[in-house]
Amino acid sequence: MTSAYLKRGNAFQLTSREALDLHEKLPAGNFIVKKDPHENFFLDSTESFTLPSKLYGDTSVNTHRILHTFHDRSDSTGVLLTGEKGSGKTLLAKSICHTAAAQGIPTILINAPWAGESFNAVIQGIDQPAIVLFDEFEKVYDPETQPAILTLLDGVFPSKKLFILTCNNKWRIDENMRNRPGRIFYMLDFEGLAPEFIREYCEANLTDQQHIDKVVQIAGSFAKFNFDMLKSLIEEMNRFREGPVDALKMLNIKAEFADRQFFTYILTIDGVPVPQEDIDSPTELAMNPLNQSEFSLSYRTKNGDEDEYLEADFSNRDLRKIENNSSRFTYVNDDNEVLVLDRKKIESYKYYDAF
């Protein structure tokens, strides 16, 4: 062993030349920001991300688009990926980091609420392109500490950084990050698996391909159908060689647990649509078609010169058709009254549910 002295400030520490492994650049890979007992920040090498053998849906497309934008822009780029666990946001984040590593770009993982000048200096001191990944950002950084990170997103760096933030609830992200593309350039909402993702996964993994359309239809009937649910459903169908309806009887995937969905609707009596002003119900219905055993709509009609109020009664056995990737539901009851529900994408109500 050849002796050497390592100088830290005014102190000299005996070490070996073999222990000195000097790198001018961070190698491609993952590094976690940590603190030593003296409160000094350092980067600790950790395992690289692994990806499934096949990526489904638009994961690859979004990966290459985000990295292309990162390379093309002169400034650092922020990306916010929001959605529940299993919705695909973490897979996209890992795919970006994995692809960037093949380009020689390291990833810095933030899993503690670091902030302030010392922390900023660590990130700013990385004088090469790098990804800075904040996983489950709103859980690591509470509302009081999030503003402290804004200076990092606004900071001047010797090289570009790609900041990726994942979160389960976008309404818990500091308002100064919303509609601020100078800080967060891209924002992607993951509200559940897209029909294209589900179909591709079934084509690659489902033994009996005749059930694919039914799986897509059932998945679309849930407001948020995640990857954990899809994987378990396909596994059960393959194991017992049965359709999705039979597989769901035993699985912990129940319609009654699904979130409410919002629908506009058209009620047709004797072939004539009933004007909305003659229906004694809100213009939008909050319901779960898979779990709504019975429901009624009261409407007004003319009986001579008098107004008459009647009810159109429907139940889940009246459901005749599901269309448009499970966004349209058509009911026809025994009296030939027709109700067509069109699912509406409404996001603002989640703001109130979040608190």
C-alpha positions as a Markdown table, in Angstrom:
| # | Residue | x | y | z |
|---|---|---|---|---|
| 1 | Met | 0.0 | 0.0 | 0.0 |
| 2 | Thr | 1.4 | 3.4 | -1.0 |
| 3 | Ser | 0.6 | 6.1 | 1.6 |
| 4 | Ala | -0.9 | 9.4 | 0.7 |
| 5 | Tyr | -2.5 | 12.3 | 2.5 |
| 6 | Leu | -6.0 | 13.6 | 1.8 |
| 7 | Lys | -6.5 | 17.3 | 2.7 |
| 8 | Arg | -9.9 | 18.5 | 3.9 |
| 9 | Gly | -9.7 | 22.2 | 4.8 |
| 10 | Asn | -6.7 | 22.5 | 7.0 |
| 11 | Ala | -6.7 | 18.9 | 8.1 |
| 12 | Phe | -4.6 | 16.1 | 6.5 |
| 13 | Gln | -5.9 | 12.5 | 6.7 |
| 14 | Leu | -3.6 | 9.5 | 6.0 |
| 15 | Thr | -5.0 | 7.3 | 3.3 |
| 16 | Ser | -3.7 | 5.1 | 0.4 |
| 17 | Arg | -3.3 | 6.0 | -3.2 |
| 18 | Glu | -5.4 | 2.9 | -4.0 |
| 19 | Ala | -8.3 | 4.4 | -2.0 |
| 20 | Leu | -8.2 | 7.6 | -4.1 |
| 21 | Asp | -10.4 | 7.1 | -7.1 |
| 22 | Leu | -10.7 | 10.5 | -8.7 |
| 23 | His | -13.5 | 11.1 | -11.3 |
| 24 | Glu | -13.7 | 14.3 | -13.3 |
| 25 | Lys | -17.3 | 13.5 | -14.1 |
| 26 | Leu | -20.1 | 11.5 | -12.4 |
| 27 | Pro | -20.5 | 8.2 | -14.2 |
| 28 | Ala | -23.9 | 7.2 | -15.6 |
| 29 | Gly | -25.9 | 5.6 | -12.8 |
| 30 | Asn | -28.0 | 6.5 | -9.8 |
| 31 | Phe | -26.9 | 8.5 | -6.8 |
| 32 | Ile | -28.7 | 9.3 | -3.6 |
| 33 | Val | -28.0 | 12.6 | -1.8 |
| 34 | Lys | -27.1 | 12.0 | 1.8 |
| 35 | Lys | -25.4 | 13.8 | 4.7 |
| 36 | Asp | -22.4 | 12.6 | 6.7 |
| 37 | Pro | -22.1 | 12.9 | 10.5 |
| 38 | His | -20.6 | 16.4 | 10.0 |
| 39 | Glu | -23.7 | 17.6 | 8.1 |
| 40 | Asn | -21.8 | 17.6 | 4.8 |
| 41 | Phe | -23.7 | 16.5 | 1.7 |
| 42 | Phe | -22.4 | 13.7 | -0.5 |
| 43 | Leu | -23.6 | 11.4 | -3.3 |
| 44 | Asp | -24.0 | 7.7 | -2.6 |
| 45 | Ser | -24.0 | 5.4 | -5.5 |
| 46 | Thr | -27.0 | 3.0 | -5.6 |
| 47 | Glu | -28.6 | 0.5 | -7.9 |
| 48 | Ser | -29.6 | 1.5 | -11.4 |
| 49 | Phe | -33.2 | 1.2 | -12.5 |
| 50 | Thr | -34.4 | -1.9 | -14.3 |
| 51 | Leu | -37.2 | -1.9 | -16.8 |
| 52 | Pro | -39.7 | -4.6 | -17.9 |
| 53 | Ser | -38.7 | -6.5 | -21.0 |
| 54 | Lys | -41.5 | -4.6 | -22.9 |
| 55 | Leu | -42.9 | -1.1 | -22.4 |
| 56 | Tyr | -46.5 | -0.6 | -23.2 |
| 57 | Gly | -48.6 | 2.4 | -24.3 |
| 58 | Asp | -46.8 | 5.7 | -24.9 |
| 59 | Thr | -44.0 | 5.2 | -22.3 |
| 60 | Ser | -41.3 | 5.0 | -24.9 |
| 61 | Val | -42.7 | 7.8 | -27.0 |
| 62 | Asn | -42.9 | 10.1 | -23.9 |
| 63 | Thr | -39.4 | 9.1 | -22.8 |
| 64 | His | -37.8 | 10.1 | -26.1 |
| 65 | Arg | -39.9 | 13.3 | -26.4 |
| 66 | Ile | -38.9 | 14.5 | -22.9 |
| 67 | Leu | -35.2 | 13.7 | -23.4 |
| 68 | His | -35.3 | 15.3 | -26.8 |
| 69 | Thr | -36.7 | 18.5 | -25.3 |
| 70 | Phe | -34.1 | 18.4 | -22.5 |
| 71 | His | -31.2 | 18.2 | -25.0 |
| 72 | Asp | -32.8 | 20.8 | -27.3 |
| 73 | Arg | -33.4 | 23.5 | -24.7 |
| 74 | Ser | -30.7 | 25.8 | -23.4 |
| 75 | Asp | -32.1 | 25.9 | -19.9 |
| 76 | Ser | -32.9 | 23.2 | -17.4 |
| 77 | Thr | -36.2 | 21.5 | -17.8 |
| 78 | Gly | -38.8 | 20.5 | -15.2 |
| 79 | Val | -41.2 | 17.6 | -15.6 |
| 80 | Leu | -44.1 | 16.8 | -13.2 |
| 81 | Leu | -45.7 | 13.4 | -13.4 |
| 82 | Thr | -48.9 | 13.0 | -11.4 |
| 83 | Gly | -51.2 | 10.1 | -10.7 |
| 84 | Glu | -51.9 | 7.3 | -8.2 |
| 85 | Lys | -49.5 | 4.4 | -7.6 |
| 86 | Gly | -49.6 | 1.9 | -10.5 |
| 87 | Ser | -50.8 | 4.5 | -13.0 |
| 88 | Gly | -47.6 | 4.5 | -15.0 |
| 89 | Lys | -45.8 | 7.7 | -13.8 |
| 90 | Thr | -43.0 | 5.9 | -12.0 |
| 91 | Leu | -42.4 | 3.6 | -15.0 |
| 92 | Leu | -42.0 | 6.7 | -17.2 |
| 93 | Ala | -39.6 | 8.3 | -14.7 |
| 94 | Lys | -37.5 | 5.2 | -14.6 |
| 95 | Ser | -37.6 | 4.8 | -18.4 |
| 96 | Ile | -36.3 | 8.4 | -18.8 |
| 97 | Cys | -33.5 | 7.8 | -16.3 |
| 98 | His | -32.6 | 4.4 | -17.8 |
| 99 | Thr | -32.5 | 5.8 | -21.3 |
| 100 | Ala | -30.4 | 8.8 | -20.2 |
| 101 | Ala | -27.9 | 6.5 | -18.5 |
| 102 | Ala | -27.2 | 4.9 | -21.9 |
| 103 | Gln | -26.3 | 8.4 | -23.0 |
| 104 | Gly | -23.9 | 8.9 | -20.1 |
| 105 | Ile | -26.2 | 11.0 | -18.0 |
| 106 | Pro | -26.4 | 10.3 | -14.2 |
| 107 | Thr | -29.5 | 10.5 | -12.1 |
| 108 | Ile | -29.5 | 12.1 | -8.7 |
| 109 | Leu | -32.2 | 10.7 | -6.4 |
| 110 | Ile | -33.8 | 13.0 | -3.7 |
| 111 | Asn | -35.6 | 11.0 | -1.0 |
| 112 | Ala | -35.4 | 13.5 | 1.9 |
| 113 | Pro | -36.6 | 17.1 | 2.1 |
| 114 | Trp | -33.2 | 18.7 | 1.4 |
| 115 | Ala | -33.3 | 22.5 | 0.7 |
| 116 | Gly | -31.3 | 25.6 | 1.2 |
| 117 | Glu | -28.0 | 27.0 | 0.0 |
| 118 | Ser | -25.8 | 24.0 | 0.9 |
| 119 | Phe | -28.1 | 21.6 | -0.9 |
| 120 | Asn | -28.4 | 23.9 | -3.9 |
| 121 | Ala | -24.7 | 24.1 | -4.1 |
| 122 | Val | -24.4 | 20.3 | -4.4 |
| 123 | Ile | -26.8 | 20.2 | -7.4 |
| 124 | Gln | -25.3 | 23.4 | -8.9 |
| 125 | Gly | -21.8 | 21.9 | -8.5 |
| 126 | Ile | -22.6 | 19.0 | -10.8 |
| 127 | Asp | -21.1 | 20.6 | -14.0 |
| 128 | Gln | -22.5 | 18.1 | -16.4 |
| 129 | Pro | -26.0 | 17.2 | -17.7 |
| 130 | Ala | -27.9 | 15.3 | -15.0 |
| 131 | Ile | -31.3 | 14.2 | -14.0 |
| 132 | Val | -32.6 | 15.2 | -10.5 |
| 133 | Leu | -35.5 | 12.9 | -9.5 |
| 134 | Phe | -37.8 | 13.8 | -6.7 |
| 135 | Asp | -40.0 | 10.7 | -6.2 |
| 136 | Glu | -43.3 | 11.2 | -4.4 |
| 137 | Phe | -42.5 | 14.9 | -4.1 |
| 138 | Glu | -45.5 | 16.0 | -2.1 |
| 139 | Lys | -44.9 | 13.3 | 0.5 |
| 140 | Val | -41.2 | 14.1 | 1.0 |
| 141 | Tyr | -41.7 | 17.9 | 0.9 |
| 142 | Asp | -44.7 | 19.1 | 2.9 |
| 143 | Pro | -46.5 | 22.3 | 1.9 |
| 144 | Glu | -44.4 | 24.4 | 4.2 |
| 145 | Thr | -41.1 | 23.2 | 2.8 |
| 146 | Gln | -42.0 | 23.1 | -0.9 |
| 147 | Pro | -41.4 | 26.9 | -1.5 |
| 148 | Ala | -37.8 | 26.4 | -0.5 |
| 149 | Ile | -37.1 | 24.2 | -3.5 |
| 150 | Leu | -38.3 | 26.9 | -6.0 |
| 151 | Thr | -34.9 | 28.6 | -6.0 |
| 152 | Leu | -33.4 | 25.3 | -7.1 |
| 153 | Leu | -35.8 | 25.0 | -10.0 |
| 154 | Asp | -35.0 | 28.7 | -10.9 |
| 155 | Gly | -31.3 | 28.3 | -10.3 |
| 156 | Val | -28.4 | 29.0 | -12.7 |
| 157 | Phe | -26.4 | 25.9 | -13.4 |
| 158 | Pro | -23.1 | 25.4 | -15.2 |
| 159 | Ser | -24.9 | 22.7 | -17.2 |
| 160 | Lys | -28.5 | 21.7 | -17.8 |
| 161 | Lys | -30.5 | 19.6 | -15.3 |
| 162 | Leu | -33.7 | 17.6 | -16.0 |
| 163 | Phe | -35.8 | 17.9 | -12.8 |
| 164 | Ile | -38.4 | 15.1 | -12.6 |
| 165 | Leu | -41.0 | 15.3 | -9.9 |
| 166 | Thr | -43.5 | 12.4 | -9.3 |
| 167 | Cys | -46.6 | 12.9 | -7.1 |
| 168 | Asn | -49.8 | 11.2 | -6.3 |
| 169 | Asn | -51.9 | 14.4 | -5.8 |
| 170 | Lys | -51.1 | 17.4 | -8.0 |
| 171 | Trp | -53.2 | 19.7 | -5.8 |
| 172 | Arg | -50.6 | 19.3 | -3.1 |
| 173 | Ile | -48.0 | 20.8 | -5.3 |
| 174 | Asp | -47.1 | 24.4 | -4.5 |
| 175 | Glu | -49.2 | 26.7 | -6.6 |
| 176 | Asn | -46.0 | 28.5 | -7.8 |
| 177 | Met | -45.2 | 25.4 | -9.8 |
| 178 | Arg | -48.6 | 25.2 | -11.5 |
| 179 | Asn | -48.9 | 27.0 | -14.9 |
| 180 | Arg | -45.2 | 27.9 | -14.6 |
| 181 | Pro | -43.5 | 26.3 | -17.6 |
| 182 | Gly | -40.3 | 28.2 | -16.7 |
| 183 | Arg | -40.0 | 25.9 | -13.7 |
| 184 | Ile | -42.1 | 22.9 | -14.7 |
| 185 | Phe | -42.1 | 22.7 | -18.5 |
| 186 | Tyr | -44.1 | 19.4 | -18.9 |
| 187 | Met | -46.9 | 18.1 | -16.7 |
| 188 | Leu | -48.4 | 14.7 | -17.4 |
| 189 | Asp | -51.5 | 13.4 | -15.7 |
| 190 | Phe | -51.8 | 9.6 | -15.2 |
| 191 | Glu | -55.5 | 9.0 | -14.5 |
| 192 | Gly | -55.3 | 5.3 | -15.0 |
| 193 | Leu | -54.1 | 3.0 | -17.7 |
| 194 | Ala | -55.0 | 4.1 | -21.3 |
| 195 | Pro | -57.0 | 1.6 | -23.4 |
| 196 | Glu | -54.0 | 1.3 | -25.7 |
| 197 | Phe | -51.8 | 0.3 | -22.9 |
| 198 | Ile | -54.3 | -2.3 | -21.6 |
| 199 | Arg | -54.7 | -3.8 | -25.1 |
| 200 | Glu | -51.0 | -4.0 | -25.8 |
| 201 | Tyr | -50.4 | -5.7 | -22.4 |
| 202 | Cys | -53.2 | -8.2 | -23.1 |
| 203 | Glu | -51.9 | -9.0 | -26.5 |
| 204 | Ala | -48.5 | -9.8 | -25.0 |
| 205 | Asn | -49.6 | -11.6 | -21.9 |
| 206 | Leu | -53.2 | -12.9 | -22.1 |
| 207 | Thr | -53.4 | -16.5 | -23.1 |
| 208 | Asp | -57.0 | -16.4 | -24.5 |
| 209 | Gln | -57.0 | -13.4 | -26.8 |
| 210 | Gln | -60.7 | -13.5 | -27.4 |
| 211 | His | -61.2 | -11.8 | -24.0 |
| 212 | Ile | -59.2 | -8.7 | -24.8 |
| 213 | Asp | -62.1 | -6.4 | -25.8 |
| 214 | Lys | -64.0 | -7.4 | -22.7 |
| 215 | Val | -60.9 | -6.6 | -20.5 |
| 216 | Val | -60.5 | -3.2 | -22.1 |
| 217 | Gln | -64.3 | -2.6 | -21.6 |
| 218 | Ile | -64.3 | -3.5 | -18.0 |
| 219 | Ala | -61.1 | -1.6 | -17.2 |
| 220 | Gly | -62.6 | 1.5 | -18.8 |
| 221 | Ser | -65.6 | 1.3 | -16.5 |
| 222 | Phe | -63.3 | 2.1 | -13.5 |
| 223 | Ala | -62.3 | 5.7 | -13.1 |
| 224 | Lys | -58.8 | 4.6 | -12.2 |
| 225 | Phe | -57.7 | 1.2 | -13.4 |
| 226 | Asn | -54.1 | 0.7 | -12.5 |
| 227 | Phe | -51.3 | -1.7 | -13.5 |
| 228 | Asp | -51.5 | -3.7 | -10.3 |
| 229 | Met | -55.2 | -4.4 | -11.1 |
| 230 | Leu | -54.5 | -5.3 | -14.8 |
| 231 | Lys | -51.6 | -7.6 | -14.0 |
| 232 | Ser | -53.6 | -9.5 | -11.3 |
| 233 | Leu | -56.6 | -9.8 | -13.6 |
| 234 | Ile | -54.6 | -11.3 | -16.5 |
| 235 | Glu | -52.7 | -13.6 | -14.1 |
| 236 | Glu | -55.9 | -15.0 | -12.7 |
| 237 | Met | -57.5 | -15.4 | -16.2 |
| 238 | Asn | -54.5 | -17.3 | -17.5 |
| 239 | Arg | -54.3 | -19.5 | -14.4 |
| 240 | Phe | -57.9 | -20.7 | -14.5 |
| 241 | Arg | -58.5 | -20.1 | -18.3 |
| 242 | Glu | -61.6 | -18.0 | -17.6 |
| 243 | Gly | -63.1 | -14.7 | -18.7 |
| 244 | Pro | -62.6 | -11.4 | -16.9 |
| 245 | Val | -66.1 | -11.4 | -15.3 |
| 246 | Asp | -65.5 | -14.8 | -13.6 |
| 247 | Ala | -61.9 | -13.8 | -12.6 |
| 248 | Leu | -63.1 | -10.6 | -10.9 |
| 249 | Lys | -65.5 | -12.5 | -8.6 |
| 250 | Met | -62.6 | -13.6 | -6.4 |
| 251 | Leu | -60.1 | -10.8 | -7.0 |
| 252 | Asn | -59.7 | -7.7 | -4.8 |
| 253 | Ile | -60.9 | -5.5 | -7.7 |
| 254 | Lys | -64.4 | -4.4 | -6.9 |
| 255 | Ala | -66.6 | -1.9 | -8.7 |
| 256 | Glu | -68.0 | -0.6 | -5.4 |
| 257 | Phe | -64.5 | 0.6 | -4.5 |
| 258 | Ala | -64.1 | 2.7 | -7.7 |
| 259 | Asp | -64.4 | 6.4 | -7.6 |
| 260 | Arg | -67.5 | 8.2 | -8.7 |
| 261 | Gln | -67.6 | 9.2 | -12.3 |
| 262 | Phe | -69.4 | 12.2 | -13.8 |
| 263 | Phe | -71.8 | 11.8 | -16.7 |
| 264 | Thr | -73.8 | 14.0 | -19.0 |
| 265 | Tyr | -76.9 | 12.3 | -20.2 |
| 266 | Ile | -79.8 | 12.2 | -22.6 |
| 267 | Leu | -83.2 | 10.7 | -21.6 |
| 268 | Thr | -85.4 | 9.6 | -24.5 |
| 269 | Ile | -89.1 | 8.8 | -24.0 |
| 270 | Asp | -91.1 | 7.4 | -26.9 |
| 271 | Gly | -88.2 | 8.2 | -29.3 |
| 272 | Val | -88.1 | 11.9 | -28.3 |
| 273 | Pro | -85.3 | 13.3 | -26.1 |
| 274 | Val | -86.6 | 15.0 | -22.9 |
| 275 | Pro | -85.4 | 18.7 | -22.6 |
| 276 | Gln | -83.0 | 19.1 | -19.8 |
| 277 | Glu | -85.2 | 21.8 | -18.2 |
| 278 | Asp | -88.0 | 19.2 | -17.9 |
| 279 | Ile | -85.8 | 16.8 | -15.9 |
| 280 | Asp | -85.7 | 17.2 | -12.2 |
| 281 | Ser | -82.1 | 16.1 | -11.8 |
| 282 | Pro | -78.6 | 17.8 | -12.1 |
| 283 | Thr | -77.3 | 18.3 | -15.6 |
| 284 | Glu | -74.4 | 15.9 | -14.6 |
| 285 | Leu | -74.9 | 12.6 | -12.8 |
| 286 | Ala | -72.2 | 11.4 | -10.3 |
| 287 | Met | -72.4 | 7.6 | -10.2 |
| 288 | Asn | -70.6 | 4.4 | -10.9 |
| 289 | Pro | -72.4 | 2.4 | -13.7 |
| 290 | Leu | -71.0 | -0.9 | -12.5 |
| 291 | Asn | -72.2 | -0.4 | -9.0 |
| 292 | Gln | -75.5 | 1.5 | -9.5 |
| 293 | Ser | -78.0 | -1.2 | -9.0 |
| 294 | Glu | -81.1 | 1.1 | -9.4 |
| 295 | Phe | -81.6 | 4.7 | -10.1 |
| 296 | Ser | -84.4 | 7.0 | -11.3 |
| 297 | Leu | -84.9 | 10.3 | -13.2 |
| 298 | Ser | -88.0 | 12.4 | -12.6 |
| 299 | Tyr | -89.2 | 14.3 | -15.6 |
| 300 | Arg | -92.1 | 16.6 | -16.5 |
| 301 | Thr | -94.5 | 16.0 | -19.4 |
| 302 | Lys | -97.8 | 17.5 | -20.6 |
| 303 | Asn | -101.1 | 15.8 | -19.9 |
| 304 | Gly | -103.4 | 18.1 | -21.8 |
| 305 | Asp | -102.9 | 21.5 | -20.3 |
| 306 | Glu | -101.6 | 20.1 | -17.1 |
| 307 | Asp | -98.0 | 19.3 | -16.1 |
| 308 | Glu | -97.5 | 15.7 | -15.1 |
| 309 | Tyr | -94.4 | 14.3 | -13.3 |
| 310 | Leu | -93.2 | 10.8 | -14.1 |
| 311 | Glu | -90.2 | 8.7 | -13.3 |
| 312 | Ala | -88.0 | 6.7 | -15.6 |
| 313 | Asp | -86.5 | 3.8 | -13.6 |
| 314 | Phe | -83.3 | 2.0 | -14.6 |
| 315 | Ser | -81.2 | -0.8 | -13.1 |
| 316 | Asn | -78.0 | -2.4 | -14.0 |
| 317 | Arg | -79.9 | -5.2 | -15.8 |
| 318 | Asp | -81.1 | -2.5 | -18.2 |
| 319 | Leu | -77.5 | -1.8 | -19.4 |
| 320 | Arg | -77.5 | -2.7 | -23.1 |
| 321 | Lys | -74.3 | -1.3 | -24.6 |
| 322 | Ile | -70.9 | 0.1 | -23.6 |
| 323 | Glu | -69.0 | 2.1 | -26.2 |
| 324 | Asn | -66.1 | 4.5 | -26.8 |
| 325 | Asn | -63.6 | 2.8 | -24.6 |
| 326 | Ser | -66.2 | 2.5 | -21.8 |
| 327 | Ser | -67.1 | 6.2 | -21.8 |
| 328 | Arg | -70.7 | 5.8 | -23.1 |
| 329 | Phe | -73.3 | 3.6 | -21.4 |
| 330 | Thr | -76.8 | 3.0 | -22.9 |
| 331 | Tyr | -79.7 | 1.7 | -20.8 |
| 332 | Val | -83.1 | 0.6 | -22.1 |
| 333 | Asn | -85.7 | -0.4 | -19.5 |
| 334 | Asp | -88.9 | -2.5 | -19.9 |
| 335 | Asp | -90.9 | 0.6 | -20.8 |
| 336 | Asn | -88.5 | 1.3 | -23.8 |
| 337 | Glu | -87.2 | 4.4 | -22.1 |
| 338 | Val | -83.6 | 5.0 | -23.2 |
| 339 | Leu | -80.9 | 6.7 | -21.1 |
| 340 | Val | -77.4 | 7.4 | -22.6 |
| 341 | Leu | -74.6 | 8.4 | -20.2 |
| 342 | Asp | -71.5 | 10.0 | -21.5 |
| 343 | Arg | -68.6 | 10.1 | -19.1 |
| 344 | Lys | -67.2 | 13.6 | -18.7 |
| 345 | Lys | -63.5 | 14.3 | -17.8 |
| 346 | Ile | -63.8 | 16.6 | -14.8 |
| 347 | Glu | -60.7 | 17.4 | -12.8 |
| 348 | Ser | -61.7 | 20.4 | -10.7 |
| 349 | Tyr | -63.6 | 18.4 | -8.2 |
| 350 | Lys | -60.5 | 16.6 | -7.1 |
| 351 | Tyr | -59.3 | 19.9 | -5.6 |
| 352 | Tyr | -62.0 | 19.6 | -2.9 |
| 353 | Asp | -61.5 | 15.9 | -2.4 |
| 354 | Ala | -57.8 | 16.5 | -1.7 |
| 355 | Phe | -58.2 | 18.3 | 1.6 |
